[in-house]
mmCIF file of C-alpha atoms and ligand atoms in Angstrom:
data_model
loop_
_atom_site.group_PDB
_atom_site.id
_atom_site.type_symbol
_atom_site.label_atom_id
_atom_site.label_comp_id
_atom_site.label_asym_id
_atom_site.label_seq_id
_atom_site.Cartn_x
_atom_site.Cartn_y
_atom_site.Cartn_z
ATOM 1 C CA UNK A 1 112.261 99.570 104.233
ATOM 2 C CA UNK A 2 111.671 95.898 104.400
ATOM 3 C CA UNK A 3 108.395 94.117 103.549
ATOM 4 C CA UNK A 4 106.747 91.622 105.849
ATOM 5 C CA UNK A 5 103.691 89.615 105.079
ATOM 6 C CA UNK A 6 100.753 90.265 107.471
ATOM 7 C CA UNK A 7 99.086 86.906 107.469
ATOM 8 C CA UNK A 8 98.877 83.498 109.183
ATOM 9 C CA UNK A 9 98.089 81.609 105.917
ATOM 10 C CA UNK A 10 100.861 79.067 105.090
ATOM 11 C CA UNK A 11 100.103 79.008 101.233
ATOM 12 C CA UNK A 12 100.357 82.781 100.996
ATOM 13 C CA UNK A 13 103.623 82.890 103.029
ATOM 14 C CA UNK A 14 105.064 80.075 100.794
ATOM 15 C CA UNK A 15 104.139 81.748 97.566
ATOM 16 C CA UNK A 16 105.542 85.173 98.566
ATOM 17 C CA UNK A 17 108.690 83.744 100.313
ATOM 18 C CA UNK A 18 109.565 81.966 97.075
ATOM 19 C CA UNK A 19 109.721 85.328 95.370
ATOM 20 C CA UNK A 20 112.273 86.506 97.893
ATOM 21 C CA UNK A 21 110.527 89.763 98.661
ATOM 22 C CA UNK A 22 109.548 89.318 102.367
ATOM 23 C CA UNK A 23 111.812 89.324 105.417
ATOM 24 C CA UNK A 24 109.237 88.433 108.009
ATOM 25 C CA UNK A 25 105.664 87.739 108.923
ATOM 26 C CA UNK A 26 103.316 89.292 111.405
ATOM 27 C CA UNK A 27 100.284 87.575 112.782
ATOM 28 C CA UNK A 28 97.487 88.429 115.074
ATOM 29 C CA UNK A 29 94.532 86.744 116.747
ATOM 30 C CA UNK A 30 92.127 87.884 114.086
ATOM 31 C CA UNK A 31 94.431 86.526 111.221
ATOM 32 C CA UNK A 32 94.847 83.140 113.041
ATOM 33 C CA UNK A 33 91.060 82.958 113.433
ATOM 34 C CA UNK A 34 90.732 83.028 109.660
ATOM 35 C CA UNK A 35 92.829 79.869 109.335
ATOM 36 C CA UNK A 36 92.072 76.031 109.678
ATOM 37 C CA UNK A 37 91.507 75.484 113.419
ATOM 38 C CA UNK A 38 92.533 71.888 113.095
ATOM 39 C CA UNK A 39 96.196 72.984 112.620
ATOM 40 C CA UNK A 40 97.734 73.499 115.955
ATOM 41 C CA UNK A 41 98.768 77.138 116.759
ATOM 42 C CA UNK A 42 102.291 76.108 117.774
ATOM 43 C CA UNK A 43 102.831 73.895 114.609
ATOM 44 C CA UNK A 44 101.467 76.891 112.434
ATOM 45 C CA UNK A 45 103.964 79.330 113.882
ATOM 46 C CA UNK A 46 106.935 76.956 113.583
ATOM 47 C CA UNK A 47 105.951 76.325 109.962
ATOM 48 C CA UNK A 48 105.651 80.082 109.268
ATOM 49 C CA UNK A 49 109.147 80.560 110.597
ATOM 50 C CA UNK A 50 110.428 77.579 108.424
ATOM 51 C CA UNK A 51 108.874 79.068 105.378
ATOM 52 C CA UNK A 52 109.938 82.792 105.849
ATOM 53 C CA UNK A 53 113.205 82.238 107.627
ATOM 54 C CA UNK A 54 113.167 85.650 109.187
ATOM 55 C CA UNK A 55 111.115 87.732 111.684
ATOM 56 C CA UNK A 56 107.803 86.307 113.064
ATOM 57 C CA UNK A 57 105.716 88.338 115.421
ATOM 58 C CA UNK A 58 103.361 86.188 117.592
ATOM 59 C CA UNK A 59 100.693 88.048 119.526
ATOM 60 C CA UNK A 60 99.717 87.339 123.180
ATOM 61 C CA UNK A 61 95.961 87.412 124.142
ATOM 62 C CA UNK A 62 96.210 88.077 127.826
ATOM 63 C CA UNK A 63 95.464 91.604 128.970
ATOM 64 C CA UNK A 64 97.288 91.551 132.277
ATOM 65 C CA UNK A 65 101.028 91.930 132.639
ATOM 66 C CA UNK A 66 101.728 88.498 134.165
ATOM 67 C CA UNK A 67 99.620 86.723 131.776
ATOM 68 C CA UNK A 68 101.426 88.396 128.812
ATOM 69 C CA UNK A 69 104.782 87.548 130.294
ATOM 70 C CA UNK A 70 103.668 83.935 130.860
ATOM 71 C CA UNK A 71 102.428 83.599 127.308
ATOM 72 C CA UNK A 72 105.652 85.111 126.060
ATOM 73 C CA UNK A 73 107.717 82.581 128.054
ATOM 74 C CA UNK A 74 105.648 79.710 126.554
ATOM 75 C CA UNK A 75 105.972 80.989 123.015
ATOM 76 C CA UNK A 76 109.811 81.482 123.470
ATOM 77 C CA UNK A 77 110.135 78.058 124.892
ATOM 78 C CA UNK A 78 108.862 76.371 121.658
ATOM 79 C CA UNK A 79 109.884 79.021 119.338
ATOM 80 C CA UNK A 80 113.002 80.982 120.601
ATOM 81 C CA UNK A 81 113.321 83.282 117.504
ATOM 82 C CA UNK A 82 109.828 84.765 118.124
ATOM 83 C CA UNK A 83 109.118 88.465 118.581
ATOM 84 C CA UNK A 84 106.312 88.835 121.022
ATOM 85 C CA UNK A 85 103.493 91.122 119.949
ATOM 86 C CA UNK A 86 102.002 93.107 122.905
ATOM 87 C CA UNK A 87 98.952 95.416 122.864
ATOM 88 C CA UNK A 88 99.558 99.114 123.499
ATOM 89 C CA UNK A 89 97.859 99.247 126.916
ATOM 90 C CA UNK A 90 99.442 100.191 130.303
ATOM 91 C CA UNK A 91 99.772 96.463 131.329
ATOM 92 C CA UNK A 92 101.303 95.807 127.966
ATOM 93 C CA UNK A 93 104.006 98.519 128.511
ATOM 94 C CA UNK A 94 104.845 96.775 131.866
ATOM 95 C CA UNK A 95 105.220 93.481 130.128
ATOM 96 C CA UNK A 96 107.462 94.995 127.428
ATOM 97 C CA UNK A 97 109.643 96.487 130.126
ATOM 98 C CA UNK A 98 110.049 93.042 131.773
ATOM 99 C CA UNK A 99 110.588 91.042 128.525
ATOM 100 C CA UNK A 100 113.023 93.714 127.140
ATOM 101 C CA UNK A 101 115.091 93.454 130.428
ATOM 102 C CA UNK A 102 115.287 89.766 129.668
ATOM 103 C CA UNK A 103 116.372 90.422 126.109
ATOM 104 C CA UNK A 104 113.096 89.098 124.588
ATOM 105 C CA UNK A 105 112.169 91.084 121.428
ATOM 106 C CA UNK A 106 108.729 92.772 121.546
ATOM 107 C CA UNK A 107 106.463 94.389 118.883
ATOM 108 C CA UNK A 108 103.965 96.872 120.491
ATOM 109 C CA UNK A 109 100.810 96.731 118.417
ATOM 110 C CA UNK A 110 97.650 98.856 118.094
ATOM 111 C CA UNK A 111 99.566 102.159 118.088
ATOM 112 C CA UNK A 112 97.481 105.023 116.768
ATOM 113 C CA UNK A 113 99.473 108.071 117.875
ATOM 114 C CA UNK A 114 102.897 109.529 118.475
ATOM 115 C CA UNK A 115 102.422 109.622 122.266
ATOM 116 C CA UNK A 116 101.673 105.943 122.291
ATOM 117 C CA UNK A 117 104.626 105.144 120.146
ATOM 118 C CA UNK A 118 106.996 107.275 122.431
ATOM 119 C CA UNK A 119 105.809 105.340 125.419
ATOM 120 C CA UNK A 120 106.258 101.963 123.695
ATOM 121 C CA UNK A 121 109.764 102.965 122.830
ATOM 122 C CA UNK A 122 110.511 104.121 126.363
ATOM 123 C CA UNK A 123 109.188 100.818 127.761
ATOM 124 C CA UNK A 124 111.824 98.996 125.635
ATOM 125 C CA UNK A 125 109.862 97.871 122.556
ATOM 126 C CA UNK A 126 112.007 96.430 119.760
ATOM 127 C CA UNK A 127 109.282 97.203 117.181
ATOM 128 C CA UNK A 128 106.408 99.784 117.184
ATOM 129 C CA UNK A 129 103.454 98.970 114.911
ATOM 130 C CA UNK A 130 101.515 102.010 113.611
ATOM 131 C CA UNK A 131 98.152 101.116 112.228
ATOM 132 C CA UNK A 132 97.564 103.282 109.111
ATOM 133 C CA UNK A 133 94.316 101.809 107.621
ATOM 134 C CA UNK A 134 92.315 101.891 110.893
ATOM 135 C CA UNK A 135 93.255 105.521 111.396
ATOM 136 C CA UNK A 136 92.081 106.344 107.726
ATOM 137 C CA UNK A 137 88.887 104.393 108.625
ATOM 138 C CA UNK A 138 87.943 106.970 111.279
ATOM 139 C CA UNK A 139 88.921 109.895 109.052
ATOM 140 C CA UNK A 140 92.372 110.556 110.630
ATOM 141 C CA UNK A 141 95.344 110.620 108.353
ATOM 142 C CA UNK A 142 97.349 107.371 109.006
ATOM 143 C CA UNK A 143 100.268 108.444 106.939
ATOM 144 C CA UNK A 144 100.432 111.835 108.667
ATOM 145 C CA UNK A 145 100.641 110.077 112.033
ATOM 146 C CA UNK A 146 103.501 107.746 110.568
ATOM 147 C CA UNK A 147 105.270 110.849 109.233
ATOM 148 C CA UNK A 148 105.267 112.479 112.708
ATOM 149 C CA UNK A 149 106.605 109.371 114.300
ATOM 150 C CA UNK A 150 109.380 108.942 111.697
ATOM 151 C CA UNK A 151 110.379 112.510 112.187
ATOM 152 C CA UNK A 152 110.359 112.227 115.964
ATOM 153 C CA UNK A 153 112.530 109.021 115.778
ATOM 154 C CA UNK A 154 114.974 110.924 113.603
ATOM 155 C CA UNK A 155 115.155 114.040 116.008
ATOM 156 C CA UNK A 156 115.377 111.786 119.141
ATOM 157 C CA UNK A 157 117.574 108.975 117.708
ATOM 158 C CA UNK A 158 115.083 106.323 119.080
ATOM 159 C CA UNK A 159 116.090 102.776 118.219
ATOM 160 C CA UNK A 160 112.743 100.874 118.099
ATOM 161 C CA UNK A 161 112.068 99.802 114.579
ATOM 162 C CA UNK A 162 108.877 101.342 113.106
ATOM 163 C CA UNK A 163 106.420 98.993 111.453
ATOM 164 C CA UNK A 164 103.728 100.480 109.193
ATOM 165 C CA UNK A 165 100.796 98.079 109.701
ATOM 166 C CA UNK A 166 97.179 97.955 108.864
ATOM 167 C CA UNK A 167 98.251 98.538 105.242
ATOM 168 C CA UNK A 168 95.231 98.659 102.959
ATOM 169 C CA UNK A 169 96.543 99.667 99.572
ATOM 170 C CA UNK A 170 99.806 99.864 97.564
ATOM 171 C CA UNK A 171 99.982 103.652 98.026
ATOM 172 C CA UNK A 172 100.249 102.885 101.813
ATOM 173 C CA UNK A 173 103.494 100.959 100.927
ATOM 174 C CA UNK A 174 104.916 103.870 98.885
ATOM 175 C CA UNK A 175 104.032 106.449 101.524
ATOM 176 C CA UNK A 176 105.481 104.343 104.356
ATOM 177 C CA UNK A 177 108.700 104.042 102.560
ATOM 178 C CA UNK A 178 108.799 107.776 101.803
ATOM 179 C CA UNK A 179 108.036 108.409 105.498
ATOM 180 C CA UNK A 180 111.081 106.334 106.480
ATOM 181 C CA UNK A 181 109.341 103.359 108.167
ATOM 182 C CA UNK A 182 111.757 100.452 108.741
ATOM 183 C CA UNK A 183 109.112 97.842 107.782
ATOM 184 C CA UNK A 184 105.754 97.659 106.092
ATOM 185 C CA UNK A 185 103.698 94.594 107.023
ATOM 186 C CA UNK A 186 101.280 93.992 104.072
ATOM 187 C CA UNK A 187 98.338 91.642 103.526
ATOM 188 C CA UNK A 188 98.771 89.218 100.739
ATOM 189 C CA UNK A 189 96.231 90.676 98.467
ATOM 190 C CA UNK A 190 97.617 94.213 98.735
ATOM 191 C CA UNK A 191 101.217 92.908 98.200
ATOM 192 C CA UNK A 192 100.225 91.018 94.969
ATOM 193 C CA UNK A 193 98.234 94.044 93.790
ATOM 194 C CA UNK A 194 101.293 96.178 94.384
ATOM 195 C CA UNK A 195 103.382 93.976 92.004
ATOM 196 C CA UNK A 196 100.987 94.328 89.076
ATOM 197 C CA UNK A 197 101.171 97.010 86.453
ATOM 198 C CA UNK A 198 98.942 96.737 83.144
ATOM 199 C CA UNK A 199 101.992 98.112 81.174
ATOM 200 C CA UNK A 200 104.088 95.219 82.366
ATOM 201 C CA UNK A 201 101.447 92.652 81.069
ATOM 202 C CA UNK A 202 100.931 94.554 77.763
ATOM 203 C CA UNK A 203 104.628 94.802 77.306
ATOM 204 C CA UNK A 204 105.259 91.118 78.024
ATOM 205 C CA UNK A 205 102.475 90.133 75.646
ATOM 206 C CA UNK A 206 103.996 92.267 72.858
ATOM 207 C CA UNK A 207 107.534 90.774 73.484
ATOM 208 C CA UNK A 208 106.129 87.234 73.138
ATOM 209 C CA UNK A 209 103.967 88.144 70.039
ATOM 210 C CA UNK A 210 106.936 89.865 68.297
ATOM 211 C CA UNK A 211 109.184 87.050 68.970
ATOM 212 C CA UNK A 212 106.680 84.443 67.634
ATOM 213 C CA UNK A 213 106.300 86.678 64.534
ATOM 214 C CA UNK A 214 110.152 86.709 64.145
ATOM 215 C CA UNK A 215 110.386 82.978 64.523
ATOM 216 C CA UNK A 216 107.636 82.422 61.866
ATOM 217 C CA UNK A 217 109.383 84.877 59.512
ATOM 218 C CA UNK A 218 112.695 82.990 60.097
ATOM 219 C CA UNK A 219 111.098 79.664 59.442
ATOM 220 C CA UNK A 220 109.600 80.978 56.252
ATOM 221 C CA UNK A 221 112.988 82.490 55.099
ATOM 222 C CA UNK A 222 114.713 79.111 55.653
ATOM 223 C CA UNK A 223 112.219 77.293 53.504
ATOM 224 C CA UNK A 224 112.834 79.479 50.472
HETATM 225 O O1 G3P B 301 99.374 94.265 111.403
HETATM 226 C C1 G3P B 301 98.107 94.795 111.888
HETATM 227 C C2 G3P B 301 96.979 94.516 110.870
HETATM 228 O O2 G3P B 301 96.906 93.128 110.813
HETATM 229 C C3 G3P B 301 95.775 95.197 111.113
HETATM 230 O O3 G3P B 301 95.255 95.317 109.773
HETATM 231 O O4 G3P B 301 93.507 95.703 108.088
HETATM 232 O O5 G3P B 301 93.003 94.601 110.339
HETATM 233 O O6 G3P B 301 93.550 97.038 110.257
HETATM 234 P P1 G3P B 301 93.742 95.666 109.540
#
């Protein structure tokens, strides 16, 4: 399973890309709306791609097929490597069908059930994004839905890549990997939290203290 960062924040992307642990970035209108509005959308997306060097999903905001296709054409014009993120609605499926026929990669977003995932796959989606946290929020089991979808993909040999999205905690990352998701797209704070373990910090502190003690002892022994 690959890790993507779920953000539009350039500082976060730069920091995590430098660690070499992410292969892509997913954005959405809500994430973009959190960022500085004086930075042009197009420039932000190009900069994100420069920083991460891999997958970048860019979401359309139209809700009709022609509008989505028009937006996708515009995005591809200034950023040819983009994957176009399309909402899981009937008009979105029609847009995915047309874009996939033209070889433009798509990521169908806002998927909450196996039937929606199957439909997106049939329409030609390159990626299907399953929203774990938002299912958990309404007392559905997001990981159980993801497990179902991964199992169906194995049985059927479907080729759309499965993205575990709406990740809210490190356990979601572990369970997504166990389920067999191809990608987990993770917010910055959850990803950083997932790297931490108190035993690592305690262990490092002890290594440094022990080495300092050794150096002090050594210096003392050389003075004798
Ligand atoms: O990738 C989709 C994700 O951004 C949604 O996350 O936390 O808003 O449900 P969340």
